[in-house]
Short mmCIF file of C-alpha atoms and ligand atoms in Angstrom, two decimals:
data_model
loop_
_atom_site.label_atom_id
_atom_site.label_comp_id
_atom_site.label_asym_id
_atom_site.label_seq_id
_atom_site.Cartn_x
_atom_site.Cartn_y
_atom_site.Cartn_z
CA MET A 11 -29.56 5.74 25.04
CA THR A 12 -29.21 9.44 24.24
CA THR A 13 -29.64 10.84 20.80
CA THR A 14 -27.55 13.88 19.98
CA ASN A 15 -29.16 17.08 18.92
CA LEU A 16 -29.09 16.90 15.15
CA THR A 17 -29.31 20.65 14.81
CA VAL A 18 -25.92 21.06 16.47
CA ASN A 19 -24.22 23.90 14.71
CA THR A 20 -20.49 23.86 15.10
CA SER A 21 -18.69 25.62 12.36
CA ASN A 22 -15.11 25.05 13.43
CA PHE A 23 -12.96 22.33 14.91
CA ALA A 24 -11.69 24.42 17.84
CA ASP A 25 -15.27 24.63 19.19
CA LEU A 26 -15.35 20.85 19.38
CA GLY A 27 -12.70 20.89 22.11
CA LEU A 28 -9.81 19.50 20.08
CA ILE A 29 -6.24 20.17 21.19
CA ASP A 30 -3.85 22.35 19.24
CA PRO A 31 -1.69 19.64 17.58
CA LEU A 32 -4.86 18.14 16.09
CA LEU A 33 -6.18 21.53 14.98
CA ARG A 34 -2.85 22.15 13.26
CA ALA A 35 -3.06 18.83 11.44
CA LEU A 36 -6.59 19.68 10.29
CA ARG A 37 -5.38 23.06 9.06
CA ASP A 38 -2.57 21.28 7.17
CA GLU A 39 -5.28 19.20 5.50
CA LYS A 40 -7.29 22.33 4.71
CA TYR A 41 -10.34 21.01 6.52
CA GLU A 42 -12.34 24.08 7.44
CA THR A 43 -15.62 22.81 8.81
CA PRO A 44 -16.43 19.63 10.69
CA THR A 45 -18.74 17.29 8.83
CA PRO A 46 -22.04 16.52 10.63
CA ILE A 47 -20.78 13.29 12.16
CA GLN A 48 -17.64 15.05 13.37
CA ALA A 49 -19.62 17.91 14.89
CA GLN A 50 -22.01 15.54 16.59
CA ALA A 51 -19.64 12.83 17.77
CA ILE A 52 -16.33 14.46 18.70
CA PRO A 53 -17.38 16.36 21.88
CA HIS A 54 -19.05 13.22 23.30
CA LEU A 55 -16.14 11.00 22.40
CA ILE A 56 -13.72 13.40 24.07
CA ALA A 57 -15.96 13.05 27.14
CA ASN A 58 -15.39 9.27 26.97
CA ARG A 59 -18.89 8.27 25.90
CA ASP A 60 -19.64 5.15 23.88
CA LEU A 61 -21.01 5.79 20.41
CA LEU A 62 -23.42 4.12 18.05
CA GLY A 63 -22.73 5.75 14.69
CA CYS A 64 -24.96 5.14 11.70
CA ALA A 65 -22.72 6.48 8.99
CA GLN A 66 -20.98 5.29 5.90
CA THR A 67 -17.60 5.95 4.35
CA GLY A 68 -17.50 9.41 2.82
CA THR A 69 -19.13 11.15 5.77
CA GLY A 70 -15.86 11.95 7.53
CA LYS A 71 -16.40 9.22 10.10
CA THR A 72 -12.72 8.22 10.20
CA ALA A 73 -11.70 11.63 11.52
CA ALA A 74 -14.75 11.58 13.82
CA PHE A 75 -13.31 8.64 15.72
CA THR A 76 -9.59 9.13 15.09
CA LEU A 77 -9.32 12.68 16.42
CA PRO A 78 -10.82 12.01 19.90
CA ILE A 79 -8.78 8.80 20.18
CA LEU A 80 -5.56 10.66 19.42
CA GLN A 81 -6.55 13.34 21.91
CA ARG A 82 -7.21 10.76 24.63
CA LEU A 83 -3.86 9.03 24.09
CA ALA A 84 -1.92 12.29 23.92
CA GLY A 85 -3.52 13.50 27.17
CA ASP A 86 -2.45 10.37 29.05
CA PRO A 87 0.85 9.20 27.57
CA LYS A 88 2.02 5.72 28.57
CA PRO A 89 4.98 3.63 27.40
CA VAL A 90 3.94 1.16 24.68
CA LYS A 91 3.52 -2.46 25.81
CA ARG A 92 4.76 -5.42 23.81
CA GLY A 93 1.87 -6.81 21.75
CA ALA A 94 -0.77 -4.88 23.70
CA PRO A 95 -2.21 -1.77 22.02
CA ARG A 96 -4.30 0.82 23.91
CA VAL A 97 -6.69 1.20 20.99
CA LEU A 98 -8.02 -1.36 18.50
CA VAL A 99 -9.82 -0.39 15.32
CA LEU A 100 -11.40 -3.43 13.70
CA THR A 101 -12.41 -2.99 10.08
CA PRO A 102 -13.54 -5.48 7.40
CA THR A 103 -11.19 -4.87 4.47
CA ARG A 104 -7.52 -4.31 3.86
CA GLU A 105 -8.21 -1.13 1.93
CA LEU A 106 -10.21 0.34 4.78
CA ALA A 107 -7.52 -0.70 7.25
CA ASP A 108 -4.84 1.05 5.20
CA GLN A 109 -7.00 4.10 4.83
CA ILE A 110 -7.61 4.33 8.57
CA GLY A 111 -3.86 3.92 9.11
CA ARG A 112 -3.24 6.82 6.75
CA SER A 113 -5.81 8.96 8.58
CA ILE A 114 -4.15 8.24 11.93
CA ARG A 115 -0.81 9.28 10.46
CA THR A 116 -2.28 12.43 8.94
CA TYR A 117 -4.24 13.64 11.95
CA GLY A 118 -1.58 12.53 14.44
CA ARG A 119 1.37 14.03 12.62
CA HIS A 120 2.08 16.58 15.38
CA LEU A 121 1.77 14.02 18.18
CA ARG A 122 4.18 11.30 19.26
CA LEU A 123 1.89 8.31 19.02
CA SER A 124 2.41 5.06 17.21
CA HIS A 125 0.10 2.89 15.16
CA TYR A 126 0.30 -0.17 12.97
CA VAL A 127 -2.02 -1.84 10.49
CA VAL A 128 -2.41 -5.63 10.19
CA TYR A 129 -4.42 -7.65 7.68
CA GLY A 130 -4.33 -10.98 5.93
CA GLY A 131 -2.92 -11.79 2.52
CA VAL A 132 0.52 -10.44 3.36
CA GLY A 133 3.41 -11.91 5.35
CA MET A 134 3.06 -12.08 9.12
CA GLY A 135 6.74 -11.44 9.89
CA PRO A 136 6.71 -7.63 9.82
CA GLN A 137 3.40 -7.60 11.73
CA ILE A 138 4.86 -9.81 14.46
CA GLN A 139 7.92 -7.59 14.72
CA ALA A 140 5.81 -4.45 14.94
CA LEU A 141 3.62 -6.01 17.63
CA SER A 142 6.64 -7.02 19.66
CA ARG A 143 7.89 -3.42 19.53
CA GLY A 144 4.43 -2.31 20.65
CA MET A 145 2.12 0.47 19.42
CA ASP A 146 -0.55 2.78 20.79
CA ILE A 147 -3.14 2.04 18.11
CA LEU A 148 -3.65 -1.19 16.21
CA VAL A 149 -5.83 -1.22 13.09
CA ALA A 150 -6.77 -4.74 12.03
CA THR A 151 -9.03 -6.95 9.99
CA PRO A 152 -10.60 -9.71 12.10
CA GLY A 153 -9.08 -12.90 10.67
CA ARG A 154 -5.46 -11.82 10.85
CA LEU A 155 -5.88 -10.29 14.30
CA LEU A 156 -7.30 -13.58 15.62
CA ASP A 157 -4.36 -15.48 14.12
CA LEU A 158 -1.95 -13.12 15.83
CA MET A 159 -3.85 -13.44 19.12
CA ARG A 160 -3.88 -17.24 18.93
CA GLN A 161 -0.14 -17.24 18.37
CA LYS A 162 0.26 -14.94 21.37
CA PHE A 163 1.68 -12.02 19.44
CA ALA A 164 -1.29 -9.73 20.11
CA PHE A 165 -3.08 -9.17 23.43
CA LEU A 166 -6.10 -7.05 24.16
CA ASP A 167 -5.87 -6.84 27.94
CA LYS A 168 -4.50 -3.26 27.94
CA LEU A 169 -7.18 -1.99 25.58
CA GLU A 170 -8.81 1.32 26.46
CA VAL A 171 -10.77 2.04 23.27
CA PHE A 172 -12.38 -0.39 20.85
CA VAL A 173 -13.72 0.76 17.47
CA LEU A 174 -15.84 -1.59 15.40
CA ASP A 175 -15.99 -0.11 11.90
CA GLU A 176 -18.52 -1.06 9.21
CA ALA A 177 -20.30 -3.62 11.38
CA ASP A 178 -22.93 -4.36 8.72
CA ARG A 179 -20.22 -5.19 6.22
CA MET A 180 -18.52 -7.45 8.76
CA LEU A 181 -21.78 -9.38 8.95
CA ASP A 182 -22.17 -9.47 5.15
CA MET A 183 -18.66 -10.78 4.73
CA GLY A 184 -19.18 -13.55 7.28
CA PHE A 185 -16.79 -12.16 9.90
CA ILE A 186 -19.26 -12.17 12.75
CA THR A 187 -17.84 -15.23 14.55
CA ASP A 188 -14.31 -13.81 14.40
CA VAL A 189 -15.55 -10.43 15.60
CA LYS A 190 -17.38 -12.00 18.54
CA LYS A 191 -14.28 -13.99 19.49
CA ILE A 192 -12.21 -10.83 19.48
CA ILE A 193 -14.84 -9.02 21.53
CA SER A 194 -14.73 -11.80 24.13
CA HIS A 195 -11.08 -10.82 24.83
CA LEU A 196 -11.76 -7.15 25.46
CA PRO A 197 -11.47 -5.74 28.97
CA LYS A 198 -14.85 -4.84 30.52
CA SER A 199 -13.86 -1.29 31.24
CA ARG A 200 -13.30 0.46 27.92
CA GLN A 201 -14.74 3.01 25.52
CA THR A 202 -16.52 1.43 22.57
CA LEU A 203 -17.39 3.01 19.22
CA PHE A 204 -19.65 1.10 16.87
CA PHE A 205 -20.12 2.19 13.27
CA SER A 206 -22.45 0.74 10.69
CA ALA A 207 -23.81 2.22 7.47
CA THR A 208 -27.06 0.34 7.90
CA MET A 209 -28.51 -1.26 10.98
CA PRO A 210 -29.82 -4.75 10.19
CA SER A 211 -31.17 -6.47 13.30
CA GLU A 212 -28.06 -8.58 13.79
CA ALA A 213 -25.88 -5.46 13.84
CA ALA A 214 -28.27 -3.77 16.26
CA ARG A 215 -28.15 -6.83 18.54
CA LEU A 216 -24.37 -6.88 18.48
CA SER A 217 -24.25 -3.18 19.31
CA THR A 218 -26.37 -3.62 22.42
CA THR A 219 -24.04 -6.33 23.72
CA ILE A 220 -20.90 -4.20 23.46
CA LEU A 221 -22.01 -0.61 24.08
CA THR A 222 -22.76 1.05 27.41
CA ASP A 223 -25.22 3.95 27.35
CA PRO A 224 -23.99 5.15 23.96
CA ILE A 225 -24.78 8.39 22.27
CA ARG A 226 -26.40 7.73 18.93
CA VAL A 227 -25.40 9.68 15.83
CA THR A 228 -27.06 9.09 12.49
CA VAL A 229 -25.86 10.91 9.41
CA ASN A 230 -26.33 10.56 5.72
CA PRO A 231 -29.14 8.11 5.51
CA VAL A 232 -29.00 6.09 2.34
CA SER A 233 -31.24 8.44 0.41
CA SER A 234 -29.33 11.64 1.11
CA THR A 235 -25.97 10.23 -0.04
CA ALA A 236 -27.56 9.31 -3.31
CA GLU A 237 -28.96 12.80 -3.72
CA LYS A 238 -25.49 14.35 -3.98
CA VAL A 239 -24.58 12.35 -7.05
CA GLU A 240 -26.14 12.93 -10.42
CA GLN A 241 -27.52 9.60 -11.55
CA LYS A 242 -28.55 8.20 -14.90
CA VAL A 243 -29.65 4.84 -16.10
CA LEU A 244 -28.95 3.63 -19.63
CA PHE A 245 -31.05 0.71 -20.85
CA VAL A 246 -28.86 -1.60 -22.88
CA GLU A 247 -28.69 -5.27 -23.74
CA THR A 248 -25.91 -7.29 -22.17
CA LYS A 249 -24.24 -7.89 -25.53
CA ASP A 250 -23.95 -4.14 -26.15
CA LYS A 251 -22.62 -3.12 -22.74
CA GLU A 252 -18.95 -3.20 -23.70
CA ALA A 253 -19.50 -1.20 -26.85
CA LEU A 254 -21.54 1.32 -24.88
CA LEU A 255 -18.80 1.67 -22.28
CA LEU A 256 -16.19 2.28 -24.97
CA GLU A 257 -18.47 4.83 -26.57
CA LEU A 258 -18.87 6.66 -23.26
CA LEU A 259 -15.14 6.58 -22.65
CA LYS A 260 -14.52 8.54 -25.85
CA ASP A 261 -15.63 11.48 -23.77
CA ALA A 262 -12.62 13.11 -22.15
CA GLY A 263 -14.95 14.45 -19.45
CA ILE A 264 -14.85 10.96 -17.97
CA ASN A 265 -11.37 11.35 -16.59
CA ARG A 266 -11.40 8.96 -13.63
CA ALA A 267 -14.03 6.26 -13.79
CA LEU A 268 -14.70 3.51 -11.31
CA VAL A 269 -16.52 0.72 -13.15
CA PHE A 270 -18.36 -1.97 -11.22
CA THR A 271 -18.91 -5.54 -12.23
CA ARG A 272 -20.54 -8.27 -10.20
CA THR A 273 -17.85 -10.90 -10.57
CA LYS A 274 -14.08 -11.09 -10.41
CA HIS A 275 -14.04 -12.85 -13.74
CA LYS A 276 -15.99 -10.08 -15.43
CA ALA A 277 -13.76 -7.45 -13.80
CA ASN A 278 -10.64 -9.06 -15.27
CA ASN A 279 -12.24 -9.66 -18.61
CA LEU A 280 -13.51 -6.10 -18.95
CA ALA A 281 -10.18 -4.60 -17.86
CA GLU A 282 -8.39 -6.66 -20.51
CA LYS A 283 -10.80 -5.53 -23.22
CA LEU A 284 -10.49 -1.88 -22.26
CA ASN A 285 -6.72 -2.09 -22.26
CA ARG A 286 -6.85 -3.68 -25.70
CA SER A 287 -8.93 -0.71 -26.81
CA MET A 288 -6.23 1.63 -25.50
CA VAL A 289 -8.07 2.70 -22.37
CA ARG A 290 -5.58 2.36 -19.49
CA THR A 291 -7.42 0.21 -16.98
CA ASP A 292 -6.68 -1.65 -13.78
CA ALA A 293 -8.85 -4.18 -12.00
CA ILE A 294 -9.26 -4.71 -8.28
CA HIS A 295 -10.93 -7.70 -6.69
CA GLY A 296 -10.54 -10.27 -3.95
CA ASN A 297 -8.40 -12.70 -5.98
CA LYS A 298 -5.66 -10.15 -6.50
CA SER A 299 -2.70 -10.10 -4.17
CA GLN A 300 -2.47 -7.19 -1.78
CA ASN A 301 0.45 -5.79 -3.75
CA ALA A 302 -1.51 -5.93 -6.99
CA ARG A 303 -4.47 -4.21 -5.35
CA ASN A 304 -2.29 -1.47 -3.89
CA GLN A 305 -0.60 -0.98 -7.25
CA ALA A 306 -3.97 -0.76 -9.02
CA LEU A 307 -5.19 1.84 -6.52
CA ARG A 308 -1.97 3.84 -6.86
CA ASN A 309 -2.20 3.80 -10.67
CA PHE A 310 -5.78 4.97 -10.49
CA SER A 311 -5.28 7.71 -7.93
CA MET A 312 -2.17 9.03 -9.71
CA GLY A 313 -4.00 9.11 -13.02
CA LYS A 314 -1.84 6.42 -14.63
CA SER A 315 -4.98 4.44 -15.30
CA ARG A 316 -8.18 6.17 -16.26
CA VAL A 317 -10.49 3.33 -15.35
CA LEU A 318 -10.55 1.06 -12.35
CA VAL A 319 -12.81 -1.97 -12.67
CA ALA A 320 -13.88 -3.25 -9.26
CA THR A 321 -16.16 -5.72 -7.57
CA ASP A 322 -18.24 -4.62 -4.60
CA VAL A 323 -16.15 -6.14 -1.86
CA ALA A 324 -12.89 -4.86 -3.28
CA SER A 325 -14.29 -1.37 -3.70
CA ARG A 326 -15.23 -1.07 -0.06
CA GLY A 327 -13.56 1.98 1.31
CA ILE A 328 -11.81 3.08 -1.86
CA ASP A 329 -11.10 6.71 -1.11
CA VAL A 330 -9.61 8.04 -4.30
CA LYS A 331 -10.12 11.72 -4.74
CA GLY A 332 -11.55 13.05 -7.96
CA ILE A 333 -13.48 10.03 -9.21
CA SER A 334 -15.55 11.80 -11.87
CA HIS A 335 -17.79 8.86 -12.74
CA VAL A 336 -19.02 5.66 -11.22
CA ILE A 337 -20.28 3.31 -13.89
CA ASN A 338 -22.37 0.32 -12.92
CA PHE A 339 -21.49 -1.97 -15.80
CA GLU A 340 -23.61 -4.53 -14.01
CA MET A 341 -26.23 -3.56 -11.47
CA PRO A 342 -25.42 -4.65 -7.93
CA ASN A 343 -27.44 -7.40 -6.25
CA GLU A 344 -28.36 -5.22 -3.31
CA PRO A 345 -29.70 -1.65 -3.31
CA GLU A 346 -27.30 -0.92 -0.43
CA SER A 347 -24.38 -1.77 -2.70
CA TYR A 348 -25.65 0.72 -5.23
CA VAL A 349 -25.47 3.46 -2.63
CA HIS A 350 -21.99 2.39 -1.57
CA ARG A 351 -20.85 2.28 -5.17
CA ILE A 352 -22.08 5.70 -6.14
CA GLY A 353 -20.74 7.12 -2.88
CA ARG A 354 -17.23 6.67 -4.34
CA THR A 355 -17.80 9.77 -6.43
CA ALA A 356 -18.92 13.22 -5.29
CA ARG A 357 -16.94 12.82 -2.09
CA ALA A 358 -16.42 15.59 0.43
CA GLY A 359 -18.57 18.03 -1.45
CA SER A 360 -17.30 17.65 -5.02
CA SER A 361 -19.66 16.69 -7.82
CA GLY A 362 -19.85 13.38 -9.59
CA MET A 363 -21.96 11.27 -11.85
CA ALA A 364 -23.19 7.72 -11.58
CA ILE A 365 -24.19 5.89 -14.76
CA SER A 366 -25.91 2.52 -14.57
CA PHE A 367 -26.14 0.05 -17.44
CA CYS A 368 -29.35 -1.87 -17.02
CA ASN A 369 -30.46 -4.87 -19.08
CA ALA A 370 -33.91 -6.42 -19.03
CA GLU A 371 -33.12 -8.76 -16.14
CA GLU A 372 -31.68 -5.95 -14.07
CA ARG A 373 -34.78 -3.80 -14.17
CA SER A 374 -36.26 -5.29 -11.04
CA ILE A 375 -33.02 -4.39 -9.23
CA LEU A 376 -33.35 -0.87 -10.57
CA ARG A 377 -36.82 -0.63 -9.10
CA SER A 378 -35.69 -1.77 -5.68
CA ILE A 379 -32.78 0.69 -5.81
CA GLU A 380 -35.22 3.47 -6.60
CA ARG A 381 -37.38 2.43 -3.65
CA THR A 382 -34.34 2.47 -1.38
CA ILE A 383 -33.06 5.87 -2.45
CA LYS A 384 -36.63 7.18 -2.58
CA ALA A 385 -36.09 8.70 -6.00
CA SER A 386 -36.38 7.66 -9.59
CA ILE A 387 -33.22 7.71 -11.65
CA SER A 388 -33.21 9.64 -14.92
CA VAL A 389 -33.24 7.51 -18.05
CA ASP A 390 -30.86 8.48 -20.81
CA ASP A 391 -32.28 7.05 -24.00
CA THR A 392 -30.19 8.99 -26.48
CA HIS A 393 -27.24 6.63 -26.61
CA PRO A 394 -26.72 4.39 -29.65
CA TYR A 395 -27.35 1.12 -27.82
CA HIS A 396 -30.60 2.04 -26.16
CA SER A 397 -32.83 -0.99 -25.66
CA ALA A 398 -36.44 0.03 -25.44
CA ARG A 399 -37.93 -1.41 -22.30
CA PRO A 400 -41.44 -2.77 -22.09
CA ALA A 401 -42.57 0.65 -21.07
CA PRO A 402 -45.84 2.08 -19.92
CA LYS A 403 -47.63 4.15 -22.53
CA GLY A 404 -45.74 7.21 -23.69
CA ASP A 405 -42.47 5.98 -22.31
CA GLY A 406 -39.32 4.24 -23.53
CA GLY A 407 -39.38 5.96 -26.89
CA GLY A 408 -36.96 5.25 -29.68
CA ARG A 409 -33.44 6.42 -30.09
CA GLY A 410 -32.74 9.96 -29.18
CA PHE A 411 -30.85 12.36 -31.32
CA GLY A 412 -28.69 13.87 -28.60
CA PHE A 413 -25.84 11.43 -29.04
CA ARG A 414 -22.88 12.66 -30.99
CA GLY A 415 -20.25 9.96 -31.09
CA GLY A 416 -17.36 10.82 -28.91
CA ARG A 417 -16.97 14.57 -28.96
CA GLY A 418 -19.32 15.86 -26.38
CA ASN A 419 -18.98 16.18 -22.68
CA PHE A 420 -20.43 13.81 -20.20
CA ALA A 421 -19.80 16.04 -17.27
CA PRO A 422 -21.38 16.06 -13.84
CA ARG A 423 -23.89 18.72 -12.91
CA GLY A 424 -22.81 22.15 -13.97
CA GLY A 425 -20.95 20.92 -17.04
CA ARG A 426 -22.27 20.19 -20.50
CA GLU A 427 -23.78 16.80 -21.14
CA ARG A 428 -23.47 14.70 -24.17
CA PHE A 429 -26.49 12.53 -23.74
CA GLY A 430 -29.93 13.87 -23.35
CA SER A 431 -31.79 12.83 -20.31
CA ARG A 432 -35.32 12.78 -19.11
CA HIS A 433 -37.15 11.84 -16.05
CA ARG A 434 -39.50 8.94 -16.04
P1 LIG B 3 -14.31 9.10 5.57
O1 LIG B 3 -15.81 9.12 5.67
O2 LIG B 3 -13.68 9.08 6.90
O3 LIG B 3 -13.86 7.99 4.67
O4 LIG B 3 -13.85 10.48 4.89
C1 LIG B 3 -14.16 10.80 3.57
C2 LIG B 3 -13.24 11.85 2.97
O5 LIG B 3 -13.55 13.14 3.47
C3 LIG B 3 -11.77 11.63 3.23
O6 LIG B 3 -11.08 11.84 2.00
C4 LIG B 3 -11.38 12.71 4.22
O7 LIG B 3 -10.05 13.12 4.02
C5 LIG B 3 -12.36 13.82 3.90
N1 LIG B 3 -12.75 14.63 5.08
C6 LIG B 3 -13.04 14.18 6.32
N2 LIG B 3 -13.41 15.19 7.12
C7 LIG B 3 -13.39 16.32 6.37
C8 LIG B 3 -13.67 17.71 6.64
N3 LIG B 3 -14.10 18.11 7.84
N4 LIG B 3 -13.51 18.58 5.62
C9 LIG B 3 -13.10 18.17 4.40
N5 LIG B 3 -12.81 16.88 4.08
C10 LIG B 3 -12.96 15.97 5.05
#
């Protein structure tokens, strides 16, 4: 296995060897500089190498794999075959699948290539029709693709490129058997791209079975993503969390907030309460129909709702620009989820703030998060619901005086802040 030179210094897309229609599309998007994963992966992918990419959403990985794929297809045009795409991108969630579909459309807008996105939870009819017309690129979630393959609407025998996106999440979500079944249908001769934000041993094992002499690109390790986002923790008892959230939301500086709960029930319940308090809120979680989820995302990204309450799985891949705040109403079970959550703000270079509500039981999670991100998170103890923690000497002092109900700013770095903050 080769590891790319991490000091690679490519400051423009033309140097990466991309063709003009793609460069034009990137100019349309006002992308000026390749992100590290793009700079490191694109030249090798154009040269047909396999790739093991350790990267999470937010790093520009979608363009890193989409651009070379489009270039390959455009350089060797072939008539589309009924049910048999040339490229398969397998991804764990519907939102990610849609997002990848949108990226393909955006970057491929000056090329004559076709793509289609299939996932479960929506009718199969249009997907079957699209497959029978044929497409160059198929983006799919595993379960629905297997259904379509079993019913002989989708075939993988003409596949030239296989992308496995978010492999660790596929494992977490229990898709591994489906993924392996799909892999067993792939032609031996193909280009394979494997992406995973983290590399648990099962993901690493899977990668070795499907990759051939891959280049390895690692960007944005967990700790560096977290560094970009200003983070605060607010100690608060469970019973006061809703009141604290409403208090925070009096601040107009929080203009687009993604609020995380651990359960679907809590997500619904909190969204209802916020709406009753005149804060326009949508909720997104696995029990919602695809239409409801799309509508919630549209409302949020168009600014019709100010708050989107989400569970971890549903939030995967949410790529809404301008999320000013991520609020962990409940701490996540896994430190990795914390990093994914806060990565929804401060995307592509903009600033953002992550605020975590932490009750007594959640403090051990906080500690493991801090170990994972290799940093301690600032405690804001000036809010009106501060619960003093059983602190070491000289710590966890009483209520601060910085809080001024509802008029201040709670702005990310560079702006004024309403709450005081101090480092533990
Ligand atoms: P991804 O990691 O693929 O989900 O991309 C994260 C976000 O960054 C998306 O909104 C992309 O549109 C954006 N993006 C990707 N590459 C670049 C780039 N080179 N310059 C600016 N924005 C980018």
